[in-house]
Coordinates of C-alpha atoms and ligand atoms in Angstrom, one line a residue:
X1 CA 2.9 17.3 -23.5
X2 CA 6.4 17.4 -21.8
X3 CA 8.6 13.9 -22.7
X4 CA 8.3 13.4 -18.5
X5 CA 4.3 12.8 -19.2
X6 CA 4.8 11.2 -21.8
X7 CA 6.6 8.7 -20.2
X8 CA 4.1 8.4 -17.5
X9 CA 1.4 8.0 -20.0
X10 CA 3.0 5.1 -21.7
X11 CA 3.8 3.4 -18.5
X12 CA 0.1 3.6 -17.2
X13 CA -0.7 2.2 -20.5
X14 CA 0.4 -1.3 -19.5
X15 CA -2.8 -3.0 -17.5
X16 CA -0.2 -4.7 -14.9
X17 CA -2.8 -5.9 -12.7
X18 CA -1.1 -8.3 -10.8
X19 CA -3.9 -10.4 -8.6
X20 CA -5.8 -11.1 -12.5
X21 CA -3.6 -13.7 -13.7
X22 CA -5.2 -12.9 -17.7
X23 CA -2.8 -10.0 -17.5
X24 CA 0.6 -12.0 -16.3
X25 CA 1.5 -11.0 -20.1
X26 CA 1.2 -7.0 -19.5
X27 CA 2.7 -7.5 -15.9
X28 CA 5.7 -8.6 -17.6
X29 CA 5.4 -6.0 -20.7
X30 CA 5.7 -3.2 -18.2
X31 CA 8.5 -4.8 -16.2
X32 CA 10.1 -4.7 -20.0
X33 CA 9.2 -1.6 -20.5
X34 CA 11.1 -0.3 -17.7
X35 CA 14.3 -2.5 -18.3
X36 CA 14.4 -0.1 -21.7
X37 CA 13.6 3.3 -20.1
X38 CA 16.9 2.5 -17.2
X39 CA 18.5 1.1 -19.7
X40 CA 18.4 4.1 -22.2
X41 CA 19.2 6.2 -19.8
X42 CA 22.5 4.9 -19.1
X43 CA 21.8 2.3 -16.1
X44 CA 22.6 -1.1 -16.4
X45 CA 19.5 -2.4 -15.8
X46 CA 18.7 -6.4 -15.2
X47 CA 14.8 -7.9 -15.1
X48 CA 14.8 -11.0 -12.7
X49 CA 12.2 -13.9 -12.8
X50 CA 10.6 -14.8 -9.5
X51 CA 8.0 -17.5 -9.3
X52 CA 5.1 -15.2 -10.5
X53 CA 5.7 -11.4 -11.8
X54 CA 9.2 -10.1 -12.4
X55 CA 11.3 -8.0 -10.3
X56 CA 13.6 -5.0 -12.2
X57 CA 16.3 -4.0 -10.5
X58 CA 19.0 -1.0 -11.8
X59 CA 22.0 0.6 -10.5
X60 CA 24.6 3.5 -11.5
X61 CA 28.2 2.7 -11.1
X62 CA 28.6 2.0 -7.6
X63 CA 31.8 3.7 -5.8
X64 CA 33.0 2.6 -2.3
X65 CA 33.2 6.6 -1.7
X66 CA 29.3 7.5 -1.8
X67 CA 26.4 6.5 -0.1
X68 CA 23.9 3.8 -1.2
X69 CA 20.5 4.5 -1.7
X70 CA 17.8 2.0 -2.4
X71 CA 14.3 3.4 -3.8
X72 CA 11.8 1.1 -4.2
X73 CA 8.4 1.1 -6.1
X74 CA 5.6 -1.2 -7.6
X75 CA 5.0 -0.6 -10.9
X76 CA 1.7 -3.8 -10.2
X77 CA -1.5 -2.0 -10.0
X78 CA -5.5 -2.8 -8.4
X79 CA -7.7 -4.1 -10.3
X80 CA -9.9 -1.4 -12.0
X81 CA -13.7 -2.9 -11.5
X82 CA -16.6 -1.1 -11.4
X83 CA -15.2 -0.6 -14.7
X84 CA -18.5 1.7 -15.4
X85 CA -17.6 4.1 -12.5
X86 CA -14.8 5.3 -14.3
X87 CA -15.4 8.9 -15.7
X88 CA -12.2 8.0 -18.7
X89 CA -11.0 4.1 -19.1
X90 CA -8.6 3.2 -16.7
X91 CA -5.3 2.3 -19.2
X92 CA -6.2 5.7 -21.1
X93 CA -4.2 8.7 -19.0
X94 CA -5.9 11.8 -19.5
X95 CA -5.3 14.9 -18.1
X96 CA -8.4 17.0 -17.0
X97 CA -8.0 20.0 -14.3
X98 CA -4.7 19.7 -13.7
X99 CA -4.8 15.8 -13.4
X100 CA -4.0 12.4 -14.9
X101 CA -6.8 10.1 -14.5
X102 CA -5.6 6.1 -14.8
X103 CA -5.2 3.3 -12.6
X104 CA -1.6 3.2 -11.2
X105 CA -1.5 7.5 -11.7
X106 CA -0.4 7.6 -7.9
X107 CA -0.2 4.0 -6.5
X108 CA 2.1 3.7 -7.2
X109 CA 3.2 4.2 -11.3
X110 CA 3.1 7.9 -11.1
X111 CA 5.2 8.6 -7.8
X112 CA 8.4 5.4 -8.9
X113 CA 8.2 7.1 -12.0
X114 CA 9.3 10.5 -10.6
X115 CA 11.5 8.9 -9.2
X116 CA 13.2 7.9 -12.6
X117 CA 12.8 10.5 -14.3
X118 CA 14.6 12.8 -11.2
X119 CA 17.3 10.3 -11.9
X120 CA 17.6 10.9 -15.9
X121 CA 17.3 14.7 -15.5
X122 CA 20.2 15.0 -13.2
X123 CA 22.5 12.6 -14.8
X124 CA 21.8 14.8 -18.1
X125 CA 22.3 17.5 -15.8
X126 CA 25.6 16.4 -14.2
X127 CA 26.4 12.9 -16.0
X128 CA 26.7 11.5 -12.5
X129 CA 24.7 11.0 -9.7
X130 CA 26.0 12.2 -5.7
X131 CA 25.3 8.5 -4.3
X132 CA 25.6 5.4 -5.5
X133 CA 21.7 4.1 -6.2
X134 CA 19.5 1.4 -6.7
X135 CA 16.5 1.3 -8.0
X136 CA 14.4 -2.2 -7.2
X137 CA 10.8 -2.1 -8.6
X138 CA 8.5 -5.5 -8.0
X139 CA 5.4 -6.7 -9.9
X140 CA 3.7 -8.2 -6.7
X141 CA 3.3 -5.2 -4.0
X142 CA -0.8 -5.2 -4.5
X143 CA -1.0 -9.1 -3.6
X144 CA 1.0 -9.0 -0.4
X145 CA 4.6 -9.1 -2.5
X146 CA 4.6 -13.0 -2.2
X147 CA 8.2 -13.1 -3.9
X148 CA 10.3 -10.2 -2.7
X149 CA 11.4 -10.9 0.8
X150 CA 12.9 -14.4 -0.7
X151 CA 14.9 -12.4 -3.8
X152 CA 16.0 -10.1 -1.3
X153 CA 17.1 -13.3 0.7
X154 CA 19.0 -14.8 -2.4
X155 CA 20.4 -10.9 -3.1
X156 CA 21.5 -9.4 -0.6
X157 CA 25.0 -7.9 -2.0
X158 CA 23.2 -6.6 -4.9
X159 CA 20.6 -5.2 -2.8
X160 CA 23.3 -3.9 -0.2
X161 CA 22.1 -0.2 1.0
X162 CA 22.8 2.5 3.5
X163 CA 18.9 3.6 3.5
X164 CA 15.6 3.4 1.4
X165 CA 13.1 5.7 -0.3
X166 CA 9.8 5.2 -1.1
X167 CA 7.3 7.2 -2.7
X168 CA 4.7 5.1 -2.0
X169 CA 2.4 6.6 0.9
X170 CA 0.3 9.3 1.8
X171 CA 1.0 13.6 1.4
X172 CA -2.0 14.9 4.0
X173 CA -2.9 17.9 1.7
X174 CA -1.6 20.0 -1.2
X175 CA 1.9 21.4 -1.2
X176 CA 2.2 20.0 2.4
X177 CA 5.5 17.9 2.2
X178 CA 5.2 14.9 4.4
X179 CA 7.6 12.4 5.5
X180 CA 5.9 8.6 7.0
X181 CA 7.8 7.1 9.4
X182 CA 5.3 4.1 10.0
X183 CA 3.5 1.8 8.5
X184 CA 0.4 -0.3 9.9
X185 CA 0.9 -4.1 8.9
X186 CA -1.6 -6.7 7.3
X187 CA -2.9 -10.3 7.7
X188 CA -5.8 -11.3 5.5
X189 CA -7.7 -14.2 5.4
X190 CA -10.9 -15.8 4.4
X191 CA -13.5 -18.1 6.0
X192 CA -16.0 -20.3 4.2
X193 CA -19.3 -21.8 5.8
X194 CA -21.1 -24.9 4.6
X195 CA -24.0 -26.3 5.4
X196 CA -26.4 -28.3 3.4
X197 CA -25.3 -30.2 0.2
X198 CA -26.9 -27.7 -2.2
X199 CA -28.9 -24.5 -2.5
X200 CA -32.5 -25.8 -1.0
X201 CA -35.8 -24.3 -1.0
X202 CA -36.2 -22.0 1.8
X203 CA -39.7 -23.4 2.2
X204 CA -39.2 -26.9 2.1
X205 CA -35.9 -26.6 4.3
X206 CA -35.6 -23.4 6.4
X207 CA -36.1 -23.9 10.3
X208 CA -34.7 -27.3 9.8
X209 CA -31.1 -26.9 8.9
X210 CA -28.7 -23.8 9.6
X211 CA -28.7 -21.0 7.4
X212 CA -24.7 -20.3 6.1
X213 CA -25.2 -17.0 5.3
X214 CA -26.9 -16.1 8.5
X215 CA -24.0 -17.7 10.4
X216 CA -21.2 -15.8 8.4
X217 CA -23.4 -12.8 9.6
X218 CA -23.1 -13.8 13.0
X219 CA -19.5 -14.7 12.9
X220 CA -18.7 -10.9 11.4
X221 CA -20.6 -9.3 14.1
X222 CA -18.4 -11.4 16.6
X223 CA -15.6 -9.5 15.8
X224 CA -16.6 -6.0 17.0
X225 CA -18.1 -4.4 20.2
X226 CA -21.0 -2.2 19.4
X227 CA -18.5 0.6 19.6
X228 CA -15.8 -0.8 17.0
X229 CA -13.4 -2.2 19.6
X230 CA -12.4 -5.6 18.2
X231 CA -13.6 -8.5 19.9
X232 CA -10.7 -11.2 19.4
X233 CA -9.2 -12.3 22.5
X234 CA -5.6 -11.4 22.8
X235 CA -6.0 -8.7 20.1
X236 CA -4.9 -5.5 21.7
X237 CA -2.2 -7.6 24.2
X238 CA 1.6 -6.2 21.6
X239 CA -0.2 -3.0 20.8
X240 CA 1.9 -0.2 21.3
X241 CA 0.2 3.0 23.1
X242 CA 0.5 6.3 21.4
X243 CA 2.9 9.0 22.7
X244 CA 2.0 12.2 23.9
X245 CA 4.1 13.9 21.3
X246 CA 2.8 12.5 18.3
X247 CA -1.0 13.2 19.3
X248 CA 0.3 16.9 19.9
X249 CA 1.8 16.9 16.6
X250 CA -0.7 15.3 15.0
X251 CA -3.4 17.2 16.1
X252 CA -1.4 20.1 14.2
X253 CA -1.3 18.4 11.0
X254 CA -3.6 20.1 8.0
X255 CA -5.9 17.6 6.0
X256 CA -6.5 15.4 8.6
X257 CA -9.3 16.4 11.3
X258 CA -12.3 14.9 11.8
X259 CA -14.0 17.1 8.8
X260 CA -11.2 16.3 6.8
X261 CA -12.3 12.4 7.3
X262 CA -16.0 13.2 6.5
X263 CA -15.3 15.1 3.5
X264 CA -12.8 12.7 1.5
X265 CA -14.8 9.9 2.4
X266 CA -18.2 11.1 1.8
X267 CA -19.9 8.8 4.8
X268 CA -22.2 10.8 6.3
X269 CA -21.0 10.1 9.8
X270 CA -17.5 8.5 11.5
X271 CA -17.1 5.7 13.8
X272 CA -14.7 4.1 16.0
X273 CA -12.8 3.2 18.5
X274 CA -13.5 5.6 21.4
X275 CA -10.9 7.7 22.6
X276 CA -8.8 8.8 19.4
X277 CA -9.1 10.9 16.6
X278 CA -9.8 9.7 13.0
X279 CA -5.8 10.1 12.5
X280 CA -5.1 8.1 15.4
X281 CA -7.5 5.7 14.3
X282 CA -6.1 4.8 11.0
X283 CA -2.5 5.7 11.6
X284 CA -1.6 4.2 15.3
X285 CA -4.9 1.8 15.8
X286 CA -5.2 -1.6 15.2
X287 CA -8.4 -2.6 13.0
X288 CA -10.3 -5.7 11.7
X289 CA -11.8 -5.2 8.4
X290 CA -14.5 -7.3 6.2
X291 CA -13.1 -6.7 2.6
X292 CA -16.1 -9.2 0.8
X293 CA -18.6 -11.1 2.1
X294 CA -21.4 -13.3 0.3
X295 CA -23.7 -16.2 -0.1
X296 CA -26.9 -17.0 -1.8
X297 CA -28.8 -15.3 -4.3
X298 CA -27.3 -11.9 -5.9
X299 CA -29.6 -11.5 -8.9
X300 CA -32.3 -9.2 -9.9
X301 CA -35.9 -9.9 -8.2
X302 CA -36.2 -12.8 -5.4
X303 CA -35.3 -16.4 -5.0
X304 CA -36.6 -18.3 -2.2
X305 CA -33.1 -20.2 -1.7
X306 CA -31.2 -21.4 1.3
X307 CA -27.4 -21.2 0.7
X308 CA -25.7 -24.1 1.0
X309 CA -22.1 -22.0 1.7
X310 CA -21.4 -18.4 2.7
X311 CA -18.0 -16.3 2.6
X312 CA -16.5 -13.5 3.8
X313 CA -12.7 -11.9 3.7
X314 CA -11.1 -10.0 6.3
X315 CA -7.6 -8.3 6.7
X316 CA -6.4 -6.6 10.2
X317 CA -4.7 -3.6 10.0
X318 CA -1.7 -3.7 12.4
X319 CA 0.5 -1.8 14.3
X320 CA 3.8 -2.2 16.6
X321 CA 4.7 -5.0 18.2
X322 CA 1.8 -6.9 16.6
X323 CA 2.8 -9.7 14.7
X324 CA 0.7 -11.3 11.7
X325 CA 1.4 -15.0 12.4
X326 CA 0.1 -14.4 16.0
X327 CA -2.5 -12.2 15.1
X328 CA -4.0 -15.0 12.4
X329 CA -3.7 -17.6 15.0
X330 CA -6.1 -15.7 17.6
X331 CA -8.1 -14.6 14.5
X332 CA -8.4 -18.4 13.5
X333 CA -8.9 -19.5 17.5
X334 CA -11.9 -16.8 17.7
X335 CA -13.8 -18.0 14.5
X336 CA -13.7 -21.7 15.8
X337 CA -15.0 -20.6 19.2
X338 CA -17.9 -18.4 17.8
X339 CA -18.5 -20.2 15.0
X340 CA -22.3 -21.3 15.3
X341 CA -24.2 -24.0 15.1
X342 CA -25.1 -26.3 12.0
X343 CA -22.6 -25.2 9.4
X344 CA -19.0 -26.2 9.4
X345 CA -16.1 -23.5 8.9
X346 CA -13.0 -23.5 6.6
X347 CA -10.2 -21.2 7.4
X348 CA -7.7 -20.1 4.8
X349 CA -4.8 -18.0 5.6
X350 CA -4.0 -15.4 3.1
X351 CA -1.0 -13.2 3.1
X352 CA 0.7 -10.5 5.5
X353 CA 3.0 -8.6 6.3
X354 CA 4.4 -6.7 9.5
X355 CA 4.5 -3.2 11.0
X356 CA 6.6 -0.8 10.2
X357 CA 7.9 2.3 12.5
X358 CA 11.2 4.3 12.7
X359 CA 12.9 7.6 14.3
X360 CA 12.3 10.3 11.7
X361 CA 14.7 12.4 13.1
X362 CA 17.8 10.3 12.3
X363 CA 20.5 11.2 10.3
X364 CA 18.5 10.2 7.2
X365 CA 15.0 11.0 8.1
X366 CA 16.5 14.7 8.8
X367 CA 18.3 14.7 5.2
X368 CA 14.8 13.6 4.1
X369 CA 13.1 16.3 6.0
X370 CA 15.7 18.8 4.0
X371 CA 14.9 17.6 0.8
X372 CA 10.8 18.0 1.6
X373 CA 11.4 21.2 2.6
X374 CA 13.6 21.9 -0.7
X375 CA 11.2 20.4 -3.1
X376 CA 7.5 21.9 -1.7
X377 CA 9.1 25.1 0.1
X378 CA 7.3 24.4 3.0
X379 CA 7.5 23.0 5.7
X380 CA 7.1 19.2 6.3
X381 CA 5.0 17.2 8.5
X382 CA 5.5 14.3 9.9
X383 CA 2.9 11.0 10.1
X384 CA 2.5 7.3 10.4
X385 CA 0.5 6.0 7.6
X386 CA -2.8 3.6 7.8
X387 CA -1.6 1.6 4.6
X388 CA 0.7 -1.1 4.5
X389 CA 3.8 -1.7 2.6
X390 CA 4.3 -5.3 3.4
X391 CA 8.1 -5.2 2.2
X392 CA 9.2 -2.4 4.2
X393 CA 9.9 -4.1 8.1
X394 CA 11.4 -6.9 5.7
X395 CA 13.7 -4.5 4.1
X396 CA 14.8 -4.0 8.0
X397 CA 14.8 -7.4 8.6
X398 CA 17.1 -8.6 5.5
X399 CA 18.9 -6.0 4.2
X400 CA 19.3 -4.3 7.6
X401 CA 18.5 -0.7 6.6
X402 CA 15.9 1.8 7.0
X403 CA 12.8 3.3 4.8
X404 CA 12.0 7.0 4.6
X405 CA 8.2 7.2 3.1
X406 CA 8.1 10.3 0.9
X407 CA 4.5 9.9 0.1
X408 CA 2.7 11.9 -3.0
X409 CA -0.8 10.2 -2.7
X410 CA -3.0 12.8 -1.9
X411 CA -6.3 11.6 0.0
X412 CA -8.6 12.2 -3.0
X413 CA -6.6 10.3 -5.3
X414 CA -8.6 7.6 -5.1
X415 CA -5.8 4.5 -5.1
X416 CA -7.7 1.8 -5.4
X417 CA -10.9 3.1 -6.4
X418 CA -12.5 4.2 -9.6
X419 CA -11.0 7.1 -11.2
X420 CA -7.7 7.3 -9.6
X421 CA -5.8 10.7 -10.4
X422 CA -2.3 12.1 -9.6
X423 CA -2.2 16.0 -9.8
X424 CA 0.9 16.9 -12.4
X425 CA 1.8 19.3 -9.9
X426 CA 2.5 16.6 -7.9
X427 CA 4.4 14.6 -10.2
X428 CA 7.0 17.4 -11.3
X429 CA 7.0 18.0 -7.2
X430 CA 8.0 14.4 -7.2
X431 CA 10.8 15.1 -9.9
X432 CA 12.7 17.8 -7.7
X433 CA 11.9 15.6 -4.7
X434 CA 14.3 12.9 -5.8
X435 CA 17.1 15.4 -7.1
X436 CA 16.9 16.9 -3.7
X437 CA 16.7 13.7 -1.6
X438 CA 19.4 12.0 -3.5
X439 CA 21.9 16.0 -2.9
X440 CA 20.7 15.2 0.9
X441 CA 21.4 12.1 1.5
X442 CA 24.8 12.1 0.2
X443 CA 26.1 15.0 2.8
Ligands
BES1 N1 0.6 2.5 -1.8 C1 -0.2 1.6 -1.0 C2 -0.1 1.8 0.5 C3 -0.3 3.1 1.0 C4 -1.1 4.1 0.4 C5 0.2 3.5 2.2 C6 -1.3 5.3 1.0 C7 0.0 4.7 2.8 C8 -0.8 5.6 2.2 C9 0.1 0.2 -1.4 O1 0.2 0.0 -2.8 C10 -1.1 -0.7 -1.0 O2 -2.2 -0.4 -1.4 N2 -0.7 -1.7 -0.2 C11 -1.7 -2.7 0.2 C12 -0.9 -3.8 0.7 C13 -1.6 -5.1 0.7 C14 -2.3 -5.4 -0.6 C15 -0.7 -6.2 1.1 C16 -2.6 -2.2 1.2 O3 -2.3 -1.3 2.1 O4 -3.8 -2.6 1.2
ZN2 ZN1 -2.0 0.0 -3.5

């Protein structure tokens, strides 16, 4: 095994899962872990506390001659149940055809850590870097990254850039080189219903008093036309259209066409909105999703039971100029109005995190284009991504600079999902990515 896998392998070791808090300890161990690795390579390198999981920042020697470049990653990862679905164990990399198999291999451990380890080759290369960089990696990206926008708040002359890179976001098929230029934002929340004091006997009770779990039902069907157009009033009211050019170019891109869709998700059929492609849907359409819902008896055989409470979650994908705040507010508005009879509804706001869209042909978005070109020898394509990096408008907001999304995640990597994989092909890709991105963006 090369010492740049190796590396990788002991980083995905660490199970930094950073929503479970029975693994705050290993959160922290990686964060440790990667204070030693910038250290050793001749960063200085500082880990800072926030309230939950730390935040590691690192920086060469910064020159008022060069350029300052910001890349950011999240070295947190998803939780890893079904646990049983996985073909390997999750904190055990493996390589098998070509790939290593571990939570974190791609989102987002595997593509920040080419981003390193571009760093270390070229200062043994050339015992200096062309810009002066930064390297900030957070523990909290996977729950909403509750503490970042404050530190970046409290450091914003340490954190002082021209432009940021993130590799962190989608690459639409082998050895196509793409560059993001947006994001879709996020607002999650959850609502519980109650009705009777305790479980009850169906028998005894049902017909009398209202059934929670049918009413959560009803209240998720409220949110949706029959056609997947969402419901809420107001909704659609900051939604910006799609332009003419990017449905031209889009429709252009490989990997992403209607069979593309069917095949990586292996639903037998695709629905929604009417009117837009499958790439328009997830990359330039707003969405309402049901992440969990429950109530009453989940066990094996049957229980005559009435629920007393039923739950479900939901987060809205967003784009521009939708804002989460107002977006939760006609969420919250429309759940009190169709909430139904006989139960009553509690409404907890969870977190968010805005939109995100830029001009990829600027000055840096065209270096960036360059260094795609350099490091695949191909041709790059250019997208808006259906994910959400819920830093990224805040970086605009605070530190007043830009984000190019160089994204490695392939769509069968399976982020999130058992048996998450990052081809190594794609990890030495992202090695030469970062030598040529930080060569471009000095010029
Ligand atoms: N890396 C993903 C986001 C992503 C993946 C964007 C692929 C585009 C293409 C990131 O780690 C992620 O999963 N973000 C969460 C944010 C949420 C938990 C606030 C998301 O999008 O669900
Ligand atoms: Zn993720």
């Amino acid at each position: 095994m090369t010492p740049e896998l190796e590396d990788l392998f002991a980083f995905l070791r660490f199970p930094s899962i950073s929503t479970d808090s029975r693994h705050a300890g290993d959160v922290r161990d990686c964060a440790e872990w990667l204070v030693a690795k910038l250290s050793a390579m001749g960063l200085s390198a500082t880990l800072h506390e926030t309230a939950r999981h730390p935040v590691v920042v690192a920086k060469n020697e910064h020159r008022a001659d060069r350029r300052t470049v910001l890349i950011y990653g999240h070295y947190d990862v998803q939780p890893v149940d079904p646990l049983h679905l996985w073909t390997t164990p999750p904190f055990e990399p493996e390589i098998r055809d070509g790939k290593i198999w571990a939570r974190g291999a791609t989102d987002n451990k595997g593509q920040m850590l080419a981003h390193v380890l571009g760093v270390e080759k070229t200062l043994k290369e050339s015992a200096d870097l062309p810009v002066n960089l930064t390297f900030l990696f957070e523990g909290e990206e996977e729950i909403g990254s509750p503490n970042l926008a404050p530190f970046l708040e409290s450091h914003r002359d340490l954190l002082k850039c021209d432009v940021i890179a993130i590799s962190d976001t989608g690459m639409v098929a082998p050895g196509v080189p793409t560059l993001g230029y947006g994001l879709r934002g996020i607002a999650c929340c959850e609502v519980i219903l109650r009705g009777p004091a305790r479980d009850l006997h169906s028998g005894l009770f049902g017909g009398a008093v209202a059934n929670p779990a049918t009413a959560i039902a009803r209240l998720v069907a409220s949110l949706h036309d029959e056609y997947g157009k969402v419901m809420i009033e107001g909704f659609y009211d900051d939604v910006r259209p799609l332009e003419a050019w990017e449905r031209e170019m889009w429709a252009k891109v490989p990997g992403v066409s209607d069979a593309d869709y069917l095949k990586v998700t292996g639903s037998g059929s695709l629905f929604g909105e009417e009117g837009y492609s499958s790439a328009e849907r997830t990359w330039a359409r707003p969405t309402a999703e049901v992440n969990g819902i429950g109530g009453g008896y989940q066990g094996e055989g049957s229980k005559t039971v009435l629920p007393a409470e039923a739950m479900a979650k939901f987060s809205f994908r967003l784009v521009p100029d939708q804002d989460p705040a107002d977006i939760l507010e006609k969420v919250k508005a429309h759940f009190e109005k169709h909430c139904p009879p006989g139960v009553s509804l509690l409404y907890l706001g969870g977190h968010d995190g805005k939109p995100y869209h830029c001009d990829p042909n600027g000055t840096f978005g065209l270096a960036a284009q360059r260094a795609l070109r350099n490091a695949f020898d191909a041709e790059p394509v250019l997208i808006r991504e259906g994910g959400s990096i819920p830093i990224v408008q805040a970086f605009r907001d605070i530190l007043g600079a830009d984000t190019l999304l160089l994204g490695l995640a392939l769509a069968d990597a399976q982020i999130h999902s058992p048996d998450e994989n990052f081809p190594v092909e794609n990890f030495e890709a992202g090695i030469r990515l970062n030598q040529a991105l930080l060569q471009e963006l000095a010029k």
